[in-house]
Short mmCIF file of C-alpha atoms and ligand atoms in Angstrom, two decimals:
data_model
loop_
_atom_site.label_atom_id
_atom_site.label_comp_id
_atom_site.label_asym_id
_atom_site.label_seq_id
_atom_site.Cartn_x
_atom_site.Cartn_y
_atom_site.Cartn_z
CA UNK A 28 -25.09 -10.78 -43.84
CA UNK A 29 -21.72 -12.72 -43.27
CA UNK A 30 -20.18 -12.08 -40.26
CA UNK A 31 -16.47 -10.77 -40.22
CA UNK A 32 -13.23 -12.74 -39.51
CA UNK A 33 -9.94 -12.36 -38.80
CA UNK A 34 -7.63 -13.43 -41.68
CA UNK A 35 -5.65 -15.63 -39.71
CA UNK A 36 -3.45 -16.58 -36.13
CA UNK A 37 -1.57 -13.45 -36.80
CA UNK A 38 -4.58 -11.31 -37.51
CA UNK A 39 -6.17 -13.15 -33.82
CA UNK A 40 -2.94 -12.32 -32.45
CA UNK A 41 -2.12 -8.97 -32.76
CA UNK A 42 -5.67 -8.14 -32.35
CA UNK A 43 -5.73 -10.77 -28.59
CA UNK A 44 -2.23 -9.31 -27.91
CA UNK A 45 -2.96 -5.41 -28.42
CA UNK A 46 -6.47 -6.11 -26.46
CA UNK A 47 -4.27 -7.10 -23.42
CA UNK A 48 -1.40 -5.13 -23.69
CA UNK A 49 -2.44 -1.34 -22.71
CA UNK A 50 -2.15 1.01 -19.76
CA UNK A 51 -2.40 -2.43 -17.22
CA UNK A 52 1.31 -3.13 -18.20
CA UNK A 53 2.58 -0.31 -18.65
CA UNK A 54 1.78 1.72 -15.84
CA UNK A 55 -0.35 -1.02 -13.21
CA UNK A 56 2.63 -3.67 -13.66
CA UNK A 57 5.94 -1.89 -12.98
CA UNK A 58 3.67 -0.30 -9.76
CA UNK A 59 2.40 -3.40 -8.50
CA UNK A 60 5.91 -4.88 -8.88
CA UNK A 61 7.36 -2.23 -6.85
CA UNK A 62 4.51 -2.44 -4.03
CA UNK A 63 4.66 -6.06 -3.64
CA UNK A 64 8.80 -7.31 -3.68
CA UNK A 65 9.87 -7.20 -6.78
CA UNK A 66 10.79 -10.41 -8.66
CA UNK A 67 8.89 -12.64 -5.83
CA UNK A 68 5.62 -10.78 -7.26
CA UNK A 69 6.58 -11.47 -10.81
CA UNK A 70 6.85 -15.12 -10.21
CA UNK A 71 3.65 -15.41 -8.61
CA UNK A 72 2.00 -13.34 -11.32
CA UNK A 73 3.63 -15.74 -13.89
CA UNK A 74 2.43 -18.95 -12.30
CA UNK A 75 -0.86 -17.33 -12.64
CA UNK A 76 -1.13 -16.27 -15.96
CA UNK A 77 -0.16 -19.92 -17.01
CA UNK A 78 -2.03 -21.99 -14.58
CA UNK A 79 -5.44 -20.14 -14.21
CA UNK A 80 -5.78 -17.21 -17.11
CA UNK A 81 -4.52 -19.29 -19.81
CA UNK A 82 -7.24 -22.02 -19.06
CA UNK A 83 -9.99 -18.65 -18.82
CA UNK A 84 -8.92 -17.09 -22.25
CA UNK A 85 -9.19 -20.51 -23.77
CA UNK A 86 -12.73 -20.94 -22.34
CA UNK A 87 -13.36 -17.65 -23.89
CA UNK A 88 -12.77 -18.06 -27.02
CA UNK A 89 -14.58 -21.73 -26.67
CA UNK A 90 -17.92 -19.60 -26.27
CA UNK A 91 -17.10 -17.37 -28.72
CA UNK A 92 -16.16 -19.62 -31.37
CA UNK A 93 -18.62 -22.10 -30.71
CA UNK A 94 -21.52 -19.27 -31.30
CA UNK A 95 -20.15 -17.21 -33.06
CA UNK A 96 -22.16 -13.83 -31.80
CA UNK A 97 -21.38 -11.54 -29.50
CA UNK A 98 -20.84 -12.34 -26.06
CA UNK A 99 -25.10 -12.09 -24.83
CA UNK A 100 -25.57 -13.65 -27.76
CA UNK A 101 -23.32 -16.12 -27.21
CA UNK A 102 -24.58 -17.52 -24.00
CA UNK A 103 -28.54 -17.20 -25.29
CA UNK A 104 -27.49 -19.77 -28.07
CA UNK A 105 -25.38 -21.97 -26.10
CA UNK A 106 -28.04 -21.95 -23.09
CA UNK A 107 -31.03 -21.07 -24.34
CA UNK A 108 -33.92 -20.12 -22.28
CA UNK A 109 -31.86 -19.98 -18.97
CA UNK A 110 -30.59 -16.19 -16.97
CA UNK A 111 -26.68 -16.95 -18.13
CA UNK A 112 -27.01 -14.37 -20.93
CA UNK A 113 -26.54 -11.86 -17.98
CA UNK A 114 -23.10 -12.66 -17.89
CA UNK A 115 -23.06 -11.09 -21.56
CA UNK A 116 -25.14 -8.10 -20.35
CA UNK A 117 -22.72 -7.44 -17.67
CA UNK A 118 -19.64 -8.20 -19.74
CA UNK A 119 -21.34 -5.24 -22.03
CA UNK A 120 -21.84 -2.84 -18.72
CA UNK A 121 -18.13 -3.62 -18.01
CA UNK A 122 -16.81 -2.69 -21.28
CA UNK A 123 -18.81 0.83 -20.72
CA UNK A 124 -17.41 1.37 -17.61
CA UNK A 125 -13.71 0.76 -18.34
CA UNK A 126 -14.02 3.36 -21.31
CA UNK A 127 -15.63 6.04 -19.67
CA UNK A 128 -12.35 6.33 -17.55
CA UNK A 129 -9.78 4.61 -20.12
CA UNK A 130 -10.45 7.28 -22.31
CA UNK A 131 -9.87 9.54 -20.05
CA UNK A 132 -6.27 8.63 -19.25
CA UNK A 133 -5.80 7.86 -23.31
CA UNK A 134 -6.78 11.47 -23.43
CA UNK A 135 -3.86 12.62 -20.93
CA UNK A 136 -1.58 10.47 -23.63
CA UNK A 137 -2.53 12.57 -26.67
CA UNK A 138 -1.80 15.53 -24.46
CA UNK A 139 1.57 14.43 -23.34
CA UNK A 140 2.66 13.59 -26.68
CA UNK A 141 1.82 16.77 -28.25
CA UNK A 142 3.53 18.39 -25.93
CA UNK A 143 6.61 16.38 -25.56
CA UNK A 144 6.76 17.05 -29.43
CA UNK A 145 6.33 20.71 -29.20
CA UNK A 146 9.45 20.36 -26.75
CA UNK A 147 8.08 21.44 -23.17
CA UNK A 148 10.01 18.96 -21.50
CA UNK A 149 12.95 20.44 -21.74
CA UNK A 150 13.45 22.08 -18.40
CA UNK A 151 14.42 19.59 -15.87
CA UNK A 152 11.61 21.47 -13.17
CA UNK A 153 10.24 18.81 -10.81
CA UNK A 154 7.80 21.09 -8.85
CA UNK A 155 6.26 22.55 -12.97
CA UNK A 156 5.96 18.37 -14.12
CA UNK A 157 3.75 17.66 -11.30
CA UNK A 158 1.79 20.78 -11.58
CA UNK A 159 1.41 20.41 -15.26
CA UNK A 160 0.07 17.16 -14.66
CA UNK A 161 -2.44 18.56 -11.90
CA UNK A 162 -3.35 21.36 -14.29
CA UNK A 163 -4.21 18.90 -16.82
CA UNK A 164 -6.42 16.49 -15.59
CA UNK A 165 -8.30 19.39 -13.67
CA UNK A 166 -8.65 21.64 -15.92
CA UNK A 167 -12.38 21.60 -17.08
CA UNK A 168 -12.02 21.18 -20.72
CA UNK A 169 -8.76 19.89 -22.04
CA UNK A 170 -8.50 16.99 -21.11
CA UNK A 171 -12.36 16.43 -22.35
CA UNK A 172 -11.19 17.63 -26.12
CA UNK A 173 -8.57 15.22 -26.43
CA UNK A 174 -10.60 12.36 -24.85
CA UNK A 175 -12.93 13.21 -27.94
CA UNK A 176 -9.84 13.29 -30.16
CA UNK A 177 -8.63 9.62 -28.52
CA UNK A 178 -12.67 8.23 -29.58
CA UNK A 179 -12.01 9.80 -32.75
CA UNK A 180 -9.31 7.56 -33.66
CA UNK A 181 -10.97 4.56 -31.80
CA UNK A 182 -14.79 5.18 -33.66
CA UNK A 183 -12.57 5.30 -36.56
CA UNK A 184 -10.89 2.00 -36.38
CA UNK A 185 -13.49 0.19 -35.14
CA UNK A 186 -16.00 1.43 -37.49
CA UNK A 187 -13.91 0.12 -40.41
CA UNK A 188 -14.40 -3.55 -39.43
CA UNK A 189 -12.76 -6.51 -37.72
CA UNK A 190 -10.26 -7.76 -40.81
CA UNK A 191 -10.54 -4.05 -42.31
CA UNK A 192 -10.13 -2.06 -39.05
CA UNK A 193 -8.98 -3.65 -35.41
CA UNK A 194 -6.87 -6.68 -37.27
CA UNK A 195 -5.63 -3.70 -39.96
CA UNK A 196 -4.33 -1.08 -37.30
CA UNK A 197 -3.10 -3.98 -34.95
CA UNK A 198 -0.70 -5.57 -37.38
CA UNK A 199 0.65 -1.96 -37.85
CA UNK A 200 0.73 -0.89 -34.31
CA UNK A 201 1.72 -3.95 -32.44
CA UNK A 202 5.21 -4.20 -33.95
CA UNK A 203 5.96 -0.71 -33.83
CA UNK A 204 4.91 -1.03 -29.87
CA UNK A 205 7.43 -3.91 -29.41
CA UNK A 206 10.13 -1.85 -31.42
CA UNK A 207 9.84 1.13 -29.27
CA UNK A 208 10.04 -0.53 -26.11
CA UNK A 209 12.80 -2.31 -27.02
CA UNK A 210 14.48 0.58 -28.04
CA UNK A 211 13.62 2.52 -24.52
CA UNK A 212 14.48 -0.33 -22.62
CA UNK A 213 17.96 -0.20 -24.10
CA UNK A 214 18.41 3.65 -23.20
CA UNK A 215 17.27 2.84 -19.63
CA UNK A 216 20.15 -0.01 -19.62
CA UNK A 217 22.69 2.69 -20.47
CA UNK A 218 21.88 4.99 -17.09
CA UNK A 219 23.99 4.98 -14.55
CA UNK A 220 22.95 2.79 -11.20
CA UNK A 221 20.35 1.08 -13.63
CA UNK A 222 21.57 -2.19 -12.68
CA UNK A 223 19.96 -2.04 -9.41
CA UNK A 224 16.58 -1.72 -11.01
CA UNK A 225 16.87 -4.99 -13.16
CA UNK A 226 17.93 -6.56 -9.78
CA UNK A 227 14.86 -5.19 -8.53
CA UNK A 228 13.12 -6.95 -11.25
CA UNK A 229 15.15 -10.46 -10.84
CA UNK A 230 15.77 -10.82 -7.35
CA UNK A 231 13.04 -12.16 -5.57
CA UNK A 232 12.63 -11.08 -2.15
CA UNK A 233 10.10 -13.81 -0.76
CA UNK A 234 9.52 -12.25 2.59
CA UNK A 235 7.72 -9.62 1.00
CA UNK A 236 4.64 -12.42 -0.15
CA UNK A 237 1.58 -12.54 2.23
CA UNK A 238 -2.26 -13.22 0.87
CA UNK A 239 -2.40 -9.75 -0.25
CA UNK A 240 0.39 -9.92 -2.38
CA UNK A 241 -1.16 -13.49 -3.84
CA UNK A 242 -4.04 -11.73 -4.63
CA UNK A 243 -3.13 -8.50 -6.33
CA UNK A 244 -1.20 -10.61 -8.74
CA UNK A 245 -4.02 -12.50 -9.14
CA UNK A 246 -6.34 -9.68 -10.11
CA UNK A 247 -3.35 -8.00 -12.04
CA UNK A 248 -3.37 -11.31 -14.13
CA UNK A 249 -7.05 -10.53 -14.77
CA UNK A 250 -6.90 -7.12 -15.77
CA UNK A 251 -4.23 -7.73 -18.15
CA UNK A 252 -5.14 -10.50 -20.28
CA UNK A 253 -8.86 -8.59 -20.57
CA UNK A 254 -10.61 -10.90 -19.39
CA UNK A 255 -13.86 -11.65 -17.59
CA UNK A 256 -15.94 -9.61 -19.69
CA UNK A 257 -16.66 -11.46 -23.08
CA UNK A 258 -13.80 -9.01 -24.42
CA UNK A 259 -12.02 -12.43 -25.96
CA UNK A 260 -15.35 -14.18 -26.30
CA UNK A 261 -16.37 -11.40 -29.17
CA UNK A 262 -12.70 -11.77 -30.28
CA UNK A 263 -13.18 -15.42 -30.06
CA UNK A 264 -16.57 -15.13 -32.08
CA UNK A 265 -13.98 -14.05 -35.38
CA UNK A 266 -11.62 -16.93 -35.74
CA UNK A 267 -11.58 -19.19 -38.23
CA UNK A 268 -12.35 -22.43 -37.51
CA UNK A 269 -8.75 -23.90 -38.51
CA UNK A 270 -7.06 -21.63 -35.86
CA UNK A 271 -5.58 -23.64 -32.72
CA UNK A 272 -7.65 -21.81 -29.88
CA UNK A 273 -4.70 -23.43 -27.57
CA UNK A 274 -2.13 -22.03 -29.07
CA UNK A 275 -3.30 -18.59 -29.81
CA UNK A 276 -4.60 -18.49 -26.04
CA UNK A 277 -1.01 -19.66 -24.79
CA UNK A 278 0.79 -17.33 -27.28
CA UNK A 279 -1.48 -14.24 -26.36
CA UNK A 280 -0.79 -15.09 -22.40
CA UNK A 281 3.20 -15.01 -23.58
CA UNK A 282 3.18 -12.25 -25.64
CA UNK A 283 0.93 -10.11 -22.84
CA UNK A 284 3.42 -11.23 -20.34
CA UNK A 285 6.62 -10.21 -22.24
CA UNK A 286 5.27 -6.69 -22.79
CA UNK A 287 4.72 -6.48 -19.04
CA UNK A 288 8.17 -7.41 -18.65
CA UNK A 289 9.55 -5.41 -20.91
CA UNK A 290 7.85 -2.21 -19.72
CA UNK A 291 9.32 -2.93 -16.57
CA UNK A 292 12.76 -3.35 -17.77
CA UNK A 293 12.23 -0.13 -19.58
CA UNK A 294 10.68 1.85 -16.79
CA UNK A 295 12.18 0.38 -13.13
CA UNK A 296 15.91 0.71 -14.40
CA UNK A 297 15.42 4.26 -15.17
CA UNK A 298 13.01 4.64 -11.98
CA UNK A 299 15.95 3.29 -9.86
CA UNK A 300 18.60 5.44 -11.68
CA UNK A 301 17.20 8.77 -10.62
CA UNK A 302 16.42 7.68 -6.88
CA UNK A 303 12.92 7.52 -7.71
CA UNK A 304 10.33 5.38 -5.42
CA UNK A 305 8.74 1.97 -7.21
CA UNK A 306 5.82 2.92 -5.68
CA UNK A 307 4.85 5.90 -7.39
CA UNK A 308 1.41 4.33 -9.72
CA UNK A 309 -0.10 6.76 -12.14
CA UNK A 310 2.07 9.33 -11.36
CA UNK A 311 5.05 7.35 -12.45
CA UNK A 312 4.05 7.54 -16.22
CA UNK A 313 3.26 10.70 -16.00
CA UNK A 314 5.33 13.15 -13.90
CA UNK A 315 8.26 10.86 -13.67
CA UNK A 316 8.85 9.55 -16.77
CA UNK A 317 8.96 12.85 -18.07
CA UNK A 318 11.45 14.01 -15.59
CA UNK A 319 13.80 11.36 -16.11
CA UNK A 320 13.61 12.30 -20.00
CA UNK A 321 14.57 15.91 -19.03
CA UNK A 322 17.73 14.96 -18.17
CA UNK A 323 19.07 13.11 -20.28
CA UNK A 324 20.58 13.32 -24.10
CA UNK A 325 17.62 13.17 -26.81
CA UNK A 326 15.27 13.10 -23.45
CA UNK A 327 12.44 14.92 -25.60
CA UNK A 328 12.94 12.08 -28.30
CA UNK A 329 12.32 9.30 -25.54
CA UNK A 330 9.78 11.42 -24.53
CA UNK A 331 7.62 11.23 -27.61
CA UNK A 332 8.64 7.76 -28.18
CA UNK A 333 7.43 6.88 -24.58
CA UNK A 334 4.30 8.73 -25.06
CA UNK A 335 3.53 6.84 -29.06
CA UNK A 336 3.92 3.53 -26.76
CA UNK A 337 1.42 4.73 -24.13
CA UNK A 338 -0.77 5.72 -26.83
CA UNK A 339 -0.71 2.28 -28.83
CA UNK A 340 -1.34 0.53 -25.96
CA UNK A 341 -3.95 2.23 -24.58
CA UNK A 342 -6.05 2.20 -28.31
CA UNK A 343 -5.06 -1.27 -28.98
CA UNK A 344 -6.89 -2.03 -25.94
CA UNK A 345 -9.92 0.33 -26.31
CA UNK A 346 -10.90 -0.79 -29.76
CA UNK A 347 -11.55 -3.93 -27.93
CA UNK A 348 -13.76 -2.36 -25.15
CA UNK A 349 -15.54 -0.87 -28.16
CA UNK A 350 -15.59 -3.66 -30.78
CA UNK A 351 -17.77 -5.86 -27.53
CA UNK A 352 -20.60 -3.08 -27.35
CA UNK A 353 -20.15 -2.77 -31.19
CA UNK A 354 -21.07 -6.66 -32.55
CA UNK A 355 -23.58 -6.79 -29.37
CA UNK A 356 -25.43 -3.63 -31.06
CA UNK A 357 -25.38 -4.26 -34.75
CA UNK A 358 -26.29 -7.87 -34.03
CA UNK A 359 -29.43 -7.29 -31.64
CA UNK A 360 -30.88 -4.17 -33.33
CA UNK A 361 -29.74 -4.74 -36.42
CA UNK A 362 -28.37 -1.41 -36.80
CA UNK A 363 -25.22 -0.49 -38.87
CA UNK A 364 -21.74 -0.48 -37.51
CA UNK A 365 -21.26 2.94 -38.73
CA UNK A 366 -24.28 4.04 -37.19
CA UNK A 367 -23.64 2.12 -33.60
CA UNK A 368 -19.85 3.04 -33.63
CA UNK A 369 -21.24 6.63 -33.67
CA UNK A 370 -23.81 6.16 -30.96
CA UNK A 371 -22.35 4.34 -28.58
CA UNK A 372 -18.72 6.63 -29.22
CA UNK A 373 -21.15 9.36 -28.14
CA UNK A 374 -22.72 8.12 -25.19
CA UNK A 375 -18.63 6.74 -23.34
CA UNK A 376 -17.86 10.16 -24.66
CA UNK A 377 -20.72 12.12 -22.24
CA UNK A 378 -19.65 9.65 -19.34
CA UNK A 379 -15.68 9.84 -19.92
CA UNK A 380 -16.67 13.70 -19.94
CA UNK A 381 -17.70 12.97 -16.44
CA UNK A 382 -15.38 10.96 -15.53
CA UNK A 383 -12.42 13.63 -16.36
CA UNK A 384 -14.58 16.86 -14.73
CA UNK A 385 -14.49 14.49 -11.61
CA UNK A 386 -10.91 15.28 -11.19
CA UNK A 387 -11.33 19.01 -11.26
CA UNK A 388 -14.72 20.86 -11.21
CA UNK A 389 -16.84 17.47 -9.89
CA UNK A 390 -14.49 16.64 -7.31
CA UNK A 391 -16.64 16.06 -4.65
CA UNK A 392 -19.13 14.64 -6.74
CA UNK A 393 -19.42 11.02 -5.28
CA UNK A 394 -20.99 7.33 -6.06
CA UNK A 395 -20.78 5.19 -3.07
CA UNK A 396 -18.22 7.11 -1.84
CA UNK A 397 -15.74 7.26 -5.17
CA UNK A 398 -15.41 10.43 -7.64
CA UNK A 399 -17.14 9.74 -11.06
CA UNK A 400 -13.93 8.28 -12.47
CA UNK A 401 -13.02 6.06 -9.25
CA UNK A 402 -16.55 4.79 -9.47
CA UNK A 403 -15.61 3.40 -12.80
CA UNK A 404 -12.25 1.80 -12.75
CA UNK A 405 -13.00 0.28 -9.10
CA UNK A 406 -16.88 -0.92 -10.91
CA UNK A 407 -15.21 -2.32 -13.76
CA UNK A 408 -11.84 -4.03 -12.73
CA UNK A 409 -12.54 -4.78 -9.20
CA UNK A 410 -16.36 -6.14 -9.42
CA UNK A 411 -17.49 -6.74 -13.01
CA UNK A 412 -14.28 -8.26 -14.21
CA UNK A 413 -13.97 -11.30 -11.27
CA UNK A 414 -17.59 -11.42 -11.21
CA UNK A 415 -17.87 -12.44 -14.89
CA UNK A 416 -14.61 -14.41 -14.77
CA UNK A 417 -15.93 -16.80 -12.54
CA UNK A 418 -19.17 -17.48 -14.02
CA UNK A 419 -17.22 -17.43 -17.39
CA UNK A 420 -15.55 -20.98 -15.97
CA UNK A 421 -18.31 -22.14 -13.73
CA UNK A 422 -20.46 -21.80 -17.22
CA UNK A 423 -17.25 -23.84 -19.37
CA UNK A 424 -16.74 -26.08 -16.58
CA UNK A 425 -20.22 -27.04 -15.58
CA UNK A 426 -22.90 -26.03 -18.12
CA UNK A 427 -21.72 -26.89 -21.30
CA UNK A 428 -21.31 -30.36 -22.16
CA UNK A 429 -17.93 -31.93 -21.91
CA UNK A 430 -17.90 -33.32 -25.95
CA UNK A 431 -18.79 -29.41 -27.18
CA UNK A 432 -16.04 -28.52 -24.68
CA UNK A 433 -13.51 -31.22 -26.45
CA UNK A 434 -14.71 -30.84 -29.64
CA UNK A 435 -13.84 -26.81 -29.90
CA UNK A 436 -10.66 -27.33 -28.20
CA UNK A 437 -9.56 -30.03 -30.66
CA UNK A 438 -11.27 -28.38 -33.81
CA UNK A 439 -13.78 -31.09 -34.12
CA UNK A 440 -10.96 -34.23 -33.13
CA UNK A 441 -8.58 -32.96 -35.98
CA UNK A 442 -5.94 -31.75 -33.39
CA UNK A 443 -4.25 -34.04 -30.31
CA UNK A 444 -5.81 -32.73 -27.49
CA UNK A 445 -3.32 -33.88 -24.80
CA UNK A 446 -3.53 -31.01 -22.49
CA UNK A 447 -7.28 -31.36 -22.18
CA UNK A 448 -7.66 -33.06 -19.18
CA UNK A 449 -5.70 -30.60 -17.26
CA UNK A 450 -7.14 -28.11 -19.16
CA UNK A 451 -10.74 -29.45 -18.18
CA UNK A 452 -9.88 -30.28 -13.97
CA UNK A 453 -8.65 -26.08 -14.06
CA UNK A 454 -12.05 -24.73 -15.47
CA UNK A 455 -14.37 -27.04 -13.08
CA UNK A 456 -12.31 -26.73 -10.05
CA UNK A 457 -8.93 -24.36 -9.82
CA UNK A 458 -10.35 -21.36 -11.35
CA UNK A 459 -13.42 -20.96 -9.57
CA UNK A 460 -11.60 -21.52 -6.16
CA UNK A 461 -8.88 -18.63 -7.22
CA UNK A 462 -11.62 -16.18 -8.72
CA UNK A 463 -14.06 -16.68 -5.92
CA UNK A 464 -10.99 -16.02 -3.49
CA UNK A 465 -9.71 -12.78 -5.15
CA UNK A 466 -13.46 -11.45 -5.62
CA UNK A 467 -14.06 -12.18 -2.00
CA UNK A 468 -10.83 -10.38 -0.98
CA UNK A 469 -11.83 -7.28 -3.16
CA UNK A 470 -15.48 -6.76 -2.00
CA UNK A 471 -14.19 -7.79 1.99
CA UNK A 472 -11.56 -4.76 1.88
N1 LIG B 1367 -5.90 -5.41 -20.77
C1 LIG B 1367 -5.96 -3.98 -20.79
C2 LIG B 1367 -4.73 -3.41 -20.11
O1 LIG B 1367 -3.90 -4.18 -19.61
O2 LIG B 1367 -4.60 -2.20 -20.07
C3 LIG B 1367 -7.21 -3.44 -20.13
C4 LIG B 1367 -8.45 -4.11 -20.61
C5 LIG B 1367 -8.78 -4.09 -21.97
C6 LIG B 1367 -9.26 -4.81 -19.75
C7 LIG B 1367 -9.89 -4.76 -22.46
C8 LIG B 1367 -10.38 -5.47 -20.19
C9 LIG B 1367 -10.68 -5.44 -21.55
F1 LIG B 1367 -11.72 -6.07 -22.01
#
């Protein structure tokens, strides 16, 4: 059977772009900002994404391409007969464990958006947002149904293909994101006393950096771009061989990067505006955004044009998670994608189920000390992802040979290849030395 493809860069791109861009900007990113000083954060978070992640998505899609099968796959026919397939298995493991709580929250979207369309917003009551917030994500069995309605419309798109389904829905969606957060960025702008949250955002404040602050934007970087868990290497695995891995990885780093910004120029002015603190993490998407958009003109439209962004992001980004279990499935047990869509939909389903009772009824419920959904998210991002990051580069940078290296890079010789060498001394030595740091840092705290 022929394997699927994306049509073309803009087909890898909005598909690389929506993978990144999801609840890590638009919630993690304006949080982390406002934790650690602003503009001197965003800075170091830039220099990042550039110097090291650009070099790891690039190296991702170098497996993936190269093999063209899905990221245990990928490694078994690149090194055969050697234990670096586990990198696949655990890239797999990772992609389960981020859904069983991602859903979760994608869930709490759906819920928010029907009812800021239904019009519940409308009374400006502090003290009701944050207890309709705690009644939601405790109560024992709504947030569960619309989990199962957010996998619904993930099983769906992913089931329908790569060109046919997750390149489809991604051309549609990923504009309509970037429309809408344009638009809310410019009502934020209009607030009174929003200047002093774009200041916020521009003004770096370099007293503020210590290690700690070097290494959250590290792992932020991480998160973001979705990667360290074959996520691009299955994306990699569908692009043509014509397509300029280079320049889709650097354009996917920009575009990821933008979006960040851009939710934070839509969220921190109006944050700032209504004497709200930076700090506030999940809570700030969800108790007060929603206060902020009771009181002001149209608020309920903002509302449900806030919530449509959340929700794009956060399925643009789970289709992803999926698609990785998905191709490793169908292409080791030969099963169809219809049929493994299904399955696997069912079994994140009975663990995101989990994962959102641990936040009412399973409360005290723990793994090593975490609820059910804690367990996950701190699994996923803060173990599995730098874990299979750095192999990811130690396996570019020291296991495959140099001339495979070049040759994907340069699509066989037929493009320049000028940035190579730096591209090359980052993989081997940079990267390693960074993702060893921040994993050491997460697992010593
Ligand atoms: N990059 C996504 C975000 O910023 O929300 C999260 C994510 C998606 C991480 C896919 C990893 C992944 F494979």
């Amino acid at each position: 059977m022929k394997r699927d493809e994306f049509s073309g860069f803009f087909g890898v791109l909005v598909a690389a772009v929506g993978s990144a861009v999801g609840l890590g900007n638009l919630w993690r990113f304006p949080y982390l900002v406002g934790q650690n000083g602003g503009a001197a954060f965003i800075l170091i978070y830039l220099a990042f994404v550039m110097i090291i992640c650009l070099p790891i998505i690039i190296s991702e899609f170098i497996i993936g391409r190269r093999s063209r099968a899905n990221t245990v796959k990928a490694f078994q026919i690149l090194a055969p007969n050697t234990p670096w397939s586990i990198i696949g298995v655990v890239g797999v493991l990772a992609s389960f464990c981020i859904m069983a709580f991602y859903t979760v929250v994608g869930g709490w979207t759906l819920d928010y958006l029907f009812r800021s369309l239904i019009h519940l917003f409308s009374k400006p009551d502090i003290s009701s947002l944050e207890s309709q917030f705690t009644n939601l994500v405790t109560s024992p069995v709504r947030p569960i149904l619309w989990t199962v309605v957010f996998m619904i419309f993930n099983a769906f798109i992913v089931m329908s293909g790569v060109k046919k389904g997750i390149e489809k829905y991604s051309k549609i969606m990923m504009p309509v994101l970037f429309l809408m957060i344009v638009i809310l960025m410019i009502q934020s702008f209009t607030l009174p006393g929003a200047a002093k949250g774009v200041e916020f955002l521009v003004k770096p404040d370099f007293s503020k950096i210590n290690t700690q602050v070097v290494l959250a934007a590290l792992g932020q970087a991480f998160f973001s771009l979705s990667l360290g868990m074959g996520c691009m290497i299955t994306y990699g695995s569908y692009i043509p061989s014509r397509e300029n891995l280079s320049k889709l990885s650097f354009t996917t780093a920009i575009s990821d990067t933008l979006f960040a910004i851009l939710a934070g120029l839509a969220i921190m002015p109006a944050v700032f505006a209504f004497g709200i603190s930076p700090q506030e993490g999940p809570g700030l998407v969800f108790i007060v955004l929603p206060r902020i958009f009771a009181q002001i003109p149209l608020g309920n439209l903002f509302a449900v044009i806030f919530f449509i962004i959340l929700f794009i992001a956060a399925i643009t980004s789970v289709i992803s998670l999926l698609e990785v279990i998905t191709a490793y499935v169908t292409e080791r047990l030969k099963m169809k994608r219809t049929i493994a869509v299904l399955l696997i939909s069912l079994m994140v389903t009975v663990c995101a189920s989990f994962s959102s009772l641990s936040q009412g009824v399973l409360k005290e419920v723990k793994l090593f000390g975490r609820t059910i959904f804690d367990f996950f998210d701190h699994l996923s991002a803060n173990i599995l992802l730098p874990l299979g990051g750095l192999f990811i580069v130690l396996f570019v940078g020291w296991y495959m040979k140099k001339s495979q290296v070049y040759d994907e890079f340069t699509n066989q010789g037929t493009l320049k290849g000028t940035l190579f060498g730096a591209f090359y001394f980052i993989i081997r030595y940079v990267a390693p030395v960074a993702i060893a740091a921040v994993f050491l840092d997460l697992i010593l705290r």
